[in-house]
Tab-separated table of C-alpha atoms in Angstrom:
chain	number	residue	atom	x	y	z
K	1	UNK	CA	17.300	13.801	-27.856
K	2	UNK	CA	15.958	14.668	-24.429
K	3	UNK	CA	18.329	16.290	-21.974
K	4	UNK	CA	19.568	14.262	-18.963
K	5	UNK	CA	17.582	16.563	-16.682
K	6	UNK	CA	14.362	15.769	-18.499
K	7	UNK	CA	15.128	12.055	-18.350
K	8	UNK	CA	15.524	12.199	-14.579
K	9	UNK	CA	12.316	14.180	-14.109
K	10	UNK	CA	10.516	11.665	-16.307
K	11	UNK	CA	11.944	8.841	-14.215
K	12	UNK	CA	10.610	10.597	-11.110
K	13	UNK	CA	7.182	10.807	-12.689
K	14	UNK	CA	7.314	7.163	-13.796
K	15	UNK	CA	8.218	6.067	-10.272
K	16	UNK	CA	5.172	7.846	-8.854
K	17	UNK	CA	2.944	6.272	-11.519
K	18	UNK	CA	4.420	2.866	-10.655
K	19	UNK	CA	3.642	3.542	-6.975
K	20	UNK	CA	0.025	4.325	-7.867
K	21	UNK	CA	-0.195	1.035	-9.800
K	22	UNK	CA	1.120	-0.937	-6.829
K	23	UNK	CA	-1.308	0.884	-4.524
K	24	UNK	CA	-4.100	-0.068	-6.934
K	25	UNK	CA	-3.101	-3.722	-6.779
K	26	UNK	CA	-2.831	-3.561	-2.987
K	27	UNK	CA	-6.288	-2.065	-2.415
K	28	UNK	CA	-7.907	-4.441	-4.933
K	29	UNK	CA	-6.369	-7.502	-3.331
K	30	UNK	CA	-7.088	-6.241	0.185
K	31	UNK	CA	-10.738	-5.660	-0.713
K	32	UNK	CA	-11.032	-9.147	-2.244
K	33	UNK	CA	-9.321	-10.661	0.808
K	34	UNK	CA	-11.857	-8.848	2.988
K	35	UNK	CA	-14.918	-9.835	0.986
K	36	UNK	CA	-13.849	-13.458	0.483
K	37	UNK	CA	-12.001	-14.043	3.796
K	38	UNK	CA	-8.949	-15.026	1.798
K	39	UNK	CA	-5.844	-15.281	3.966
K	40	UNK	CA	-3.455	-15.906	1.062
K	41	UNK	CA	-4.522	-12.682	-0.651
K	42	UNK	CA	-4.216	-10.789	2.619
K	43	UNK	CA	-0.657	-12.052	3.042
K	44	UNK	CA	0.145	-11.067	-0.528
K	45	UNK	CA	-0.881	-7.479	0.296
K	46	UNK	CA	1.328	-7.489	3.393
K	47	UNK	CA	4.403	-8.865	1.655
K	48	UNK	CA	3.894	-6.580	-1.344
K	49	UNK	CA	4.173	-3.445	0.782
K	50	UNK	CA	7.978	-3.584	0.922
K	51	UNK	CA	8.173	-2.773	-2.791
K	52	UNK	CA	6.072	0.336	-2.261
K	53	UNK	CA	8.277	1.461	0.625
K	54	UNK	CA	11.291	0.890	-1.613
K	55	UNK	CA	9.827	3.096	-4.344
K	56	UNK	CA	9.096	5.804	-1.767
K	57	UNK	CA	12.802	5.755	-0.878
K	58	UNK	CA	13.658	5.743	-4.609
K	59	UNK	CA	11.593	8.902	-5.130
K	60	UNK	CA	13.566	10.612	-2.431
K	61	UNK	CA	16.926	9.441	-3.830
K	62	UNK	CA	15.877	10.712	-7.261
K	63	UNK	CA	14.831	14.070	-5.819
K	64	UNK	CA	18.165	14.238	-4.033
K	65	UNK	CA	20.004	13.466	-7.273
K	66	UNK	CA	17.992	15.938	-9.348
K	67	UNK	CA	18.493	18.683	-6.761
K	68	UNK	CA	22.224	18.070	-6.600
K	69	UNK	CA	22.897	17.672	-10.310
K	70	UNK	CA	20.573	20.165	-11.917
K	71	UNK	CA	19.541	22.733	-9.264
K	72	UNK	CA	15.923	22.746	-10.502
K	73	UNK	CA	13.847	25.922	-10.454
K	74	UNK	CA	10.204	26.895	-11.032
K	75	UNK	CA	7.990	24.037	-12.266
K	76	UNK	CA	10.796	21.442	-12.040
K	77	UNK	CA	11.424	22.366	-8.421
K	78	UNK	CA	7.694	22.239	-7.671
K	79	UNK	CA	7.703	18.738	-9.144
K	80	UNK	CA	10.669	17.678	-6.991
K	81	UNK	CA	9.118	19.006	-3.774
K	82	UNK	CA	5.690	17.732	-4.790
K	83	UNK	CA	7.050	14.279	-5.613
K	84	UNK	CA	8.299	13.895	-2.036
K	85	UNK	CA	4.838	14.791	-0.705
K	86	UNK	CA	3.024	12.557	-3.200
K	87	UNK	CA	5.291	9.593	-2.504
K	88	UNK	CA	4.463	9.935	1.217
K	89	UNK	CA	0.749	9.875	0.441
K	90	UNK	CA	1.008	6.891	-1.896
K	91	UNK	CA	3.112	4.968	0.615
K	92	UNK	CA	0.494	5.695	3.262
K	93	UNK	CA	-2.278	4.471	0.944
K	94	UNK	CA	-0.356	1.207	0.698
K	95	UNK	CA	-0.183	1.056	4.502
K	96	UNK	CA	-3.964	1.428	4.673
K	97	UNK	CA	-4.395	-1.527	2.299
K	98	UNK	CA	-2.073	-3.466	4.634
K	99	UNK	CA	-4.234	-2.477	7.640
K	100	UNK	CA	-7.254	-3.975	5.864
K	101	UNK	CA	-5.295	-7.138	5.069
K	102	UNK	CA	-4.114	-7.462	8.688
K	103	UNK	CA	-7.694	-7.260	9.884
K	104	UNK	CA	-8.527	-10.196	7.593
K	105	UNK	CA	-5.635	-12.183	9.081
K	106	UNK	CA	-6.686	-11.271	12.634
K	107	UNK	CA	-10.189	-12.697	12.206
K	108	UNK	CA	-9.331	-15.594	9.893
K	109	UNK	CA	-10.824	-18.212	9.494
K	110	UNK	CA	-13.850	-16.259	10.677
K	111	UNK	CA	-15.306	-13.654	8.343
K	112	UNK	CA	-13.986	-10.123	8.935
K	113	UNK	CA	-17.293	-8.428	8.249
K	114	UNK	CA	-20.922	-9.437	8.772
K	115	UNK	CA	-22.602	-10.727	5.627
K	116	UNK	CA	-25.024	-7.798	5.534
K	117	UNK	CA	-22.160	-5.349	5.047
K	118	UNK	CA	-20.508	-7.158	2.131
K	119	UNK	CA	-22.181	-4.885	-0.391
K	120	UNK	CA	-21.150	-1.611	1.246
K	121	UNK	CA	-17.516	-2.754	1.554
K	122	UNK	CA	-17.563	-3.992	-2.050
K	123	UNK	CA	-18.647	-0.489	-3.073
K	124	UNK	CA	-15.892	1.043	-0.960
K	125	UNK	CA	-13.350	-1.206	-2.643
K	126	UNK	CA	-14.619	-0.220	-6.084
K	127	UNK	CA	-14.502	3.494	-5.255
K	128	UNK	CA	-10.996	3.162	-3.789
K	129	UNK	CA	-9.818	1.280	-6.853
K	130	UNK	CA	-11.363	3.829	-9.191
K	131	UNK	CA	-9.746	6.699	-7.319
K	132	UNK	CA	-6.270	5.200	-7.447
K	133	UNK	CA	-6.599	4.399	-11.154
K	134	UNK	CA	-7.402	8.037	-11.777
K	135	UNK	CA	-4.550	9.186	-9.551
K	136	UNK	CA	-2.195	7.239	-11.801
K	137	UNK	CA	-3.593	9.062	-14.841
K	138	UNK	CA	-3.434	12.419	-13.066
K	139	UNK	CA	0.239	11.887	-12.194
K	140	UNK	CA	1.090	10.603	-15.666
K	141	UNK	CA	-0.597	13.489	-17.477
K	142	UNK	CA	-0.221	16.268	-14.866
K	143	UNK	CA	-3.718	17.310	-15.932
K	144	UNK	CA	-5.361	19.643	-13.367
K	145	UNK	CA	-8.824	19.115	-14.882
K	146	UNK	CA	-8.573	15.380	-14.278
K	147	UNK	CA	-7.168	16.119	-10.805
K	148	UNK	CA	-10.313	18.065	-9.906
K	149	UNK	CA	-12.465	15.003	-10.585
K	150	UNK	CA	-10.764	12.991	-7.841
K	151	UNK	CA	-12.648	14.903	-5.131
K	152	UNK	CA	-15.943	13.644	-6.556
K	153	UNK	CA	-14.861	10.036	-6.194
K	154	UNK	CA	-13.745	10.756	-2.666
K	155	UNK	CA	-17.264	11.988	-1.904
K	156	UNK	CA	-18.477	8.454	-2.644
K	157	UNK	CA	-16.106	7.013	-0.032
K	158	UNK	CA	-17.208	9.622	2.519
K	159	UNK	CA	-20.867	8.797	1.857
K	160	UNK	CA	-20.261	5.051	2.247
K	161	UNK	CA	-18.351	5.713	5.473
K	162	UNK	CA	-21.397	7.570	6.852
K	163	UNK	CA	-23.748	4.785	5.692
K	164	UNK	CA	-21.592	2.293	7.520
K	165	UNK	CA	-21.909	4.283	10.752
K	166	UNK	CA	-25.672	4.376	10.332
K	167	UNK	CA	-25.778	0.582	9.930
K	168	UNK	CA	-23.562	-0.054	12.944
K	169	UNK	CA	-25.477	2.324	15.210
K	170	UNK	CA	-28.940	1.133	14.142
K	171	UNK	CA	-31.014	-0.636	16.813
K	172	UNK	CA	-31.046	-3.627	14.456
K	173	UNK	CA	-27.260	-4.103	14.764
K	174	UNK	CA	-26.901	-7.659	16.043
K	175	UNK	CA	-23.188	-8.327	15.773
K	176	UNK	CA	-21.929	-6.909	19.051
K	177	UNK	CA	-19.196	-4.482	20.019
K	178	UNK	CA	-16.180	-6.233	18.524
K	179	UNK	CA	-17.664	-6.435	15.032
K	180	UNK	CA	-18.809	-2.813	15.332
K	181	UNK	CA	-15.254	-1.714	16.083
K	182	UNK	CA	-13.832	-3.885	13.307
K	183	UNK	CA	-16.051	-2.500	10.594
K	184	UNK	CA	-15.665	1.075	11.831
K	185	UNK	CA	-11.882	0.858	11.596
K	186	UNK	CA	-12.051	-0.886	8.208
K	187	UNK	CA	-14.359	1.794	6.896
K	188	UNK	CA	-12.048	4.474	8.229
K	189	UNK	CA	-9.110	2.926	6.351
K	190	UNK	CA	-11.028	3.242	3.063
K	191	UNK	CA	-12.050	6.792	3.906
K	192	UNK	CA	-8.464	7.825	4.711
K	193	UNK	CA	-7.329	6.130	1.495
K	194	UNK	CA	-9.603	8.515	-0.408
K	195	UNK	CA	-8.345	11.532	1.553
K	196	UNK	CA	-4.755	10.768	0.569
K	197	UNK	CA	-5.760	10.443	-3.082
K	198	UNK	CA	-7.312	13.914	-2.900
K	199	UNK	CA	-4.067	15.251	-1.416
K	200	UNK	CA	-2.106	13.807	-4.351
K	201	UNK	CA	-4.544	15.294	-6.846
K	202	UNK	CA	-4.284	18.744	-5.255
K	203	UNK	CA	-0.535	18.528	-5.449
K	204	UNK	CA	-0.635	17.818	-9.179
K	205	UNK	CA	-2.752	20.949	-9.577
K	206	UNK	CA	-0.204	22.969	-7.585
K	207	UNK	CA	2.642	21.685	-9.737
K	208	UNK	CA	0.746	22.524	-12.911
K	209	UNK	CA	-0.462	25.970	-11.971
K	210	UNK	CA	2.063	27.044	-9.244
K	211	UNK	CA	3.525	28.928	-7.534
K	212	UNK	CA	1.330	28.867	-4.408
K	213	UNK	CA	1.742	26.108	-1.873
K	214	UNK	CA	-1.376	26.571	0.194
K	215	UNK	CA	-2.703	23.179	1.278
F	1	UNK	CA	28.532	36.823	10.902
F	2	UNK	CA	26.521	33.854	9.680
F	3	UNK	CA	26.058	33.429	5.956
F	4	UNK	CA	22.589	34.061	4.428
F	5	UNK	CA	22.351	30.361	3.604
F	6	UNK	CA	22.828	29.417	7.227
F	7	UNK	CA	20.241	31.971	8.291
F	8	UNK	CA	17.651	30.466	5.965
F	9	UNK	CA	18.391	26.906	7.137
F	10	UNK	CA	18.095	28.083	10.738
F	11	UNK	CA	14.772	29.718	9.898
F	12	UNK	CA	13.620	26.388	8.434
F	13	UNK	CA	14.609	24.625	11.634
F	14	UNK	CA	12.912	27.284	13.793
F	15	UNK	CA	9.693	26.916	11.802
F	16	UNK	CA	9.636	23.174	12.445
F	17	UNK	CA	10.280	23.738	16.157
F	18	UNK	CA	7.441	26.283	16.193
F	19	UNK	CA	5.182	23.682	14.546
F	20	UNK	CA	6.048	21.158	17.253
F	21	UNK	CA	5.164	23.742	19.925
F	22	UNK	CA	1.781	24.412	18.329
F	23	UNK	CA	1.157	20.668	18.044
F	24	UNK	CA	1.998	20.368	21.739
F	25	UNK	CA	-0.524	23.055	22.617
F	26	UNK	CA	-3.126	21.421	20.368
F	27	UNK	CA	-2.824	17.939	21.873
F	28	UNK	CA	-2.780	19.315	25.457
F	29	UNK	CA	-5.903	21.369	24.905
F	30	UNK	CA	-7.633	18.556	23.013
F	31	UNK	CA	-6.917	16.130	25.842
F	32	UNK	CA	-8.224	18.583	28.445
F	33	UNK	CA	-11.308	19.228	26.319
F	34	UNK	CA	-11.853	15.478	26.174
F	35	UNK	CA	-11.363	14.827	29.884
F	36	UNK	CA	-13.391	17.831	31.029
F	37	UNK	CA	-16.025	17.928	28.238
F	38	UNK	CA	-14.998	21.495	27.538
F	39	UNK	CA	-16.465	22.784	24.277
F	40	UNK	CA	-14.603	26.112	24.360
F	41	UNK	CA	-11.246	24.336	24.551
F	42	UNK	CA	-12.262	21.993	21.749
F	43	UNK	CA	-13.137	24.950	19.547
F	44	UNK	CA	-9.810	26.578	20.386
F	45	UNK	CA	-8.030	23.481	19.044
F	46	UNK	CA	-10.082	23.588	15.851
F	47	UNK	CA	-9.510	27.270	15.178
F	48	UNK	CA	-5.813	26.997	16.058
F	49	UNK	CA	-5.161	24.459	13.310
F	50	UNK	CA	-5.035	27.099	10.554
F	51	UNK	CA	-1.787	28.461	11.981
F	52	UNK	CA	-0.213	25.021	11.796
F	53	UNK	CA	-1.325	24.581	8.194
F	54	UNK	CA	0.160	27.990	7.439
F	55	UNK	CA	3.523	26.986	8.904
F	56	UNK	CA	3.459	23.784	6.857
F	57	UNK	CA	3.108	25.942	3.744
F	58	UNK	CA	5.856	28.250	5.069
F	59	UNK	CA	8.225	25.285	5.379
F	60	UNK	CA	7.622	24.433	1.759
F	61	UNK	CA	8.123	28.036	0.626
F	62	UNK	CA	11.373	28.180	2.587
F	63	UNK	CA	12.561	24.907	1.055
F	64	UNK	CA	11.680	26.279	-2.365
F	65	UNK	CA	13.637	29.465	-1.648
F	66	UNK	CA	16.667	27.630	-0.242
F	67	UNK	CA	16.739	25.238	-3.201
F	68	UNK	CA	16.505	28.069	-5.704
F	69	UNK	CA	18.986	30.453	-4.065
F	70	UNK	CA	21.662	28.191	-2.698
F	71	UNK	CA	21.449	24.811	-4.497
F	72	UNK	CA	21.999	22.884	-1.235
F	73	UNK	CA	23.969	19.632	-1.222
F	74	UNK	CA	24.744	16.846	1.269
F	75	UNK	CA	23.459	17.510	4.805
F	76	UNK	CA	21.756	20.796	3.848
F	77	UNK	CA	19.849	19.058	1.083
F	78	UNK	CA	18.896	16.228	3.433
F	79	UNK	CA	17.552	18.892	5.794
F	80	UNK	CA	15.523	20.538	3.011
F	81	UNK	CA	13.983	17.257	1.853
F	82	UNK	CA	13.561	16.089	5.441
F	83	UNK	CA	11.878	19.348	6.456
F	84	UNK	CA	9.150	18.768	3.866
F	85	UNK	CA	8.494	15.282	5.265
F	86	UNK	CA	8.607	16.444	8.886
F	87	UNK	CA	6.265	19.361	8.252
F	88	UNK	CA	3.749	16.895	6.756
F	89	UNK	CA	3.943	14.725	9.860
F	90	UNK	CA	3.588	17.664	12.259
F	91	UNK	CA	0.660	19.052	10.313
F	92	UNK	CA	-0.990	15.636	10.483
F	93	UNK	CA	-0.396	15.478	14.254
F	94	UNK	CA	-2.295	18.762	14.477
F	95	UNK	CA	-5.129	17.226	12.442
F	96	UNK	CA	-5.330	14.339	14.899
F	97	UNK	CA	-5.690	16.788	17.815
F	98	UNK	CA	-8.505	18.412	15.809
F	99	UNK	CA	-10.173	15.005	15.332
F	100	UNK	CA	-10.188	14.575	19.128
F	101	UNK	CA	-11.620	18.066	19.572
F	102	UNK	CA	-14.341	17.424	16.988
F	103	UNK	CA	-15.377	14.303	18.844
F	104	UNK	CA	-15.829	16.427	21.992
F	105	UNK	CA	-18.005	18.861	20.040
F	106	UNK	CA	-20.025	15.999	18.521
F	107	UNK	CA	-21.001	14.584	21.922
F	108	UNK	CA	-21.251	17.879	23.835
F	109	UNK	CA	-22.888	18.499	26.317
F	110	UNK	CA	-22.668	14.774	26.978
F	111	UNK	CA	-19.307	13.358	28.061
F	112	UNK	CA	-17.196	12.015	25.185
F	113	UNK	CA	-15.822	9.090	27.151
F	114	UNK	CA	-17.207	6.930	29.968
F	115	UNK	CA	-15.984	7.958	33.409
F	116	UNK	CA	-14.101	4.674	33.878
F	117	UNK	CA	-11.807	5.473	30.943
F	118	UNK	CA	-10.810	8.957	32.098
F	119	UNK	CA	-7.582	7.675	33.578
F	120	UNK	CA	-6.413	5.797	30.475
F	121	UNK	CA	-7.119	8.794	28.225
F	122	UNK	CA	-5.369	11.098	30.705
F	123	UNK	CA	-2.310	8.837	30.416
F	124	UNK	CA	-2.553	8.912	26.632
F	125	UNK	CA	-2.666	12.692	26.692
F	126	UNK	CA	0.381	12.837	28.957
F	127	UNK	CA	2.339	10.444	26.745
F	128	UNK	CA	1.369	12.371	23.607
F	129	UNK	CA	2.379	15.638	25.211
F	130	UNK	CA	5.696	14.193	26.379
F	131	UNK	CA	6.451	12.845	22.916
F	132	UNK	CA	5.813	16.137	21.170
F	133	UNK	CA	7.901	18.048	23.705
F	134	UNK	CA	10.803	15.733	22.960
F	135	UNK	CA	10.224	16.036	19.214
F	136	UNK	CA	10.711	19.785	19.576
F	137	UNK	CA	14.032	19.181	21.326
F	138	UNK	CA	15.076	16.588	18.748
F	139	UNK	CA	14.403	19.016	15.889
F	140	UNK	CA	16.083	21.913	17.683
F	141	UNK	CA	19.227	19.940	18.511
F	142	UNK	CA	19.309	17.449	15.619
F	143	UNK	CA	20.482	14.931	18.216
F	144	UNK	CA	20.094	11.306	16.998
F	145	UNK	CA	20.516	9.912	20.535
F	146	UNK	CA	17.536	11.917	21.746
F	147	UNK	CA	15.671	10.883	18.571
F	148	UNK	CA	16.080	7.222	19.490
F	149	UNK	CA	14.294	7.778	22.795
F	150	UNK	CA	11.075	8.833	21.053
F	151	UNK	CA	10.270	5.235	20.122
F	152	UNK	CA	10.133	4.326	23.841
F	153	UNK	CA	7.495	6.953	24.492
F	154	UNK	CA	5.548	5.693	21.521
F	155	UNK	CA	5.538	2.228	23.101
F	156	UNK	CA	3.538	3.723	25.985
F	157	UNK	CA	0.869	4.976	23.567
F	158	UNK	CA	0.740	1.584	21.844
F	159	UNK	CA	0.324	-0.172	25.197
F	160	UNK	CA	-2.479	2.188	26.271
F	161	UNK	CA	-4.185	1.652	22.898
F	162	UNK	CA	-4.164	-2.111	23.540
F	163	UNK	CA	-5.444	-1.639	27.104
F	164	UNK	CA	-8.287	0.416	25.737
F	165	UNK	CA	-9.276	-2.390	23.363
F	166	UNK	CA	-9.236	-4.836	26.261
F	167	UNK	CA	-11.562	-2.589	28.280
F	168	UNK	CA	-13.980	-2.092	25.390
F	169	UNK	CA	-14.140	-5.788	24.513
F	170	UNK	CA	-14.497	-7.018	28.113
F	171	UNK	CA	-17.822	-8.653	29.017
F	172	UNK	CA	-18.183	-5.915	31.635
F	173	UNK	CA	-18.403	-3.173	28.956
F	174	UNK	CA	-21.737	-1.508	29.670
F	175	UNK	CA	-21.690	1.552	27.450
F	176	UNK	CA	-22.959	0.115	24.183
F	177	UNK	CA	-21.767	0.184	20.591
F	178	UNK	CA	-21.626	3.931	20.006
F	179	UNK	CA	-19.371	4.616	22.986
F	180	UNK	CA	-17.192	1.647	21.995
F	181	UNK	CA	-16.669	3.132	18.535
F	182	UNK	CA	-16.051	6.602	19.940
F	183	UNK	CA	-13.334	5.524	22.324
F	184	UNK	CA	-11.725	3.212	19.759
F	185	UNK	CA	-11.387	6.052	17.266
F	186	UNK	CA	-10.165	8.459	19.946
F	187	UNK	CA	-7.557	5.951	21.070
F	188	UNK	CA	-6.485	5.431	17.478
F	189	UNK	CA	-5.951	9.179	17.066
F	190	UNK	CA	-3.536	9.189	20.010
F	191	UNK	CA	-1.780	6.090	18.694
F	192	UNK	CA	-1.332	7.616	15.217
F	193	UNK	CA	-0.095	10.818	16.850
F	194	UNK	CA	2.737	8.778	18.377
F	195	UNK	CA	3.500	7.042	15.068
F	196	UNK	CA	3.996	10.381	13.341
F	197	UNK	CA	6.310	11.540	16.129
F	198	UNK	CA	8.441	8.433	15.553
F	199	UNK	CA	8.573	9.230	11.839
F	200	UNK	CA	9.854	12.737	12.609
F	201	UNK	CA	12.481	11.355	14.992
F	202	UNK	CA	13.725	8.862	12.383
F	203	UNK	CA	14.038	11.656	9.903
F	204	UNK	CA	16.234	13.688	12.239
F	205	UNK	CA	18.486	10.638	12.538
F	206	UNK	CA	18.660	10.356	8.744
F	207	UNK	CA	19.574	14.009	8.402
F	208	UNK	CA	22.281	13.679	11.047
F	209	UNK	CA	23.856	10.472	9.833
F	210	UNK	CA	22.836	10.380	6.123
F	211	UNK	CA	23.021	9.532	3.319
F	212	UNK	CA	20.520	6.660	3.277
F	213	UNK	CA	16.833	7.372	2.941
F	214	UNK	CA	15.384	3.991	3.803
F	215	UNK	CA	12.169	4.436	5.770
């Protein structure tokens, strides 16, 4: 039978995996809300964020409990400290999905993005969804090889972000300043989403290989 | 004579205060670089960021050491867990100063912002500088009353961010799409800077009053 200590560390891991699943749902729904101008979906993303914030607090309570009851060392301690960092990143990824949803609400019933940019934002949504799916697997398995692949997916988001800038700054841009600002911020939210996923992946590598903590 | 444990906790606190000082320098220099189109200052901000990242790693090493050597409980443990969160926020505030500096480098030798917006960005810089000065005091003293005042300063940054949007979206805006995007992103960096300061202040309150960890 597993030791109580192991059970608590597993619970910590499960909570982070659950957070990644909720983040996945949030970014999928937010992307659909954006592409389909769907206010109900956008509001679902906003109201769903409280659960993610709750799990972030749960991670910290668990870390507090583990530290107090079992004085973890070495890899276990790296996991405890790393869990606090990863929970922050995952919570922030949820916030970014909420930012996208709020933009949909702000412009509703008008479309949030010009029709010509639907495809690029659909690709961003797919890449963001892919990255968070893999983050869940990376956390669940603690596999540093899988963790290294996350950076490649993030490259896709960075490329799409640059493409978006090119489109907005082209002489053919016909949607004015407000739409330019809207899509720039939206694109930045997806890009930051990817950055946070990379941070989580790096942390899993640190936990697995320790003991350095260089960022 | 103080106990070794107390010395290490004080060192943790000092490291966070040192981070807040470096963040203060970074945002001051970045603002000046922005207002005066000063490439050398911008590059100073960029090269200075490594020290801040190093201190972030130091905080984690210290937390690791404290956890291993003295199995902290109650307030000490809240400080250890809180220090990890606060170091993340401070490091991110440094990144935001770097983002501002990079924007200066991108547009150099051209001005980064239209002349008419110099005043609003000067105010943002002052508010950001004020907020980080107070954060240093809040960390050094652990005073929850002082921590509560941070939110008021953040309100100034939020107001300036909204004013900026109003200026950019006014029919009188004559600087085109690229400048609109530039100043929107710059303003967002200042606004996020303030958000992170509020997060740090809340954390100090949690450490002081414990034991809840609700965000």
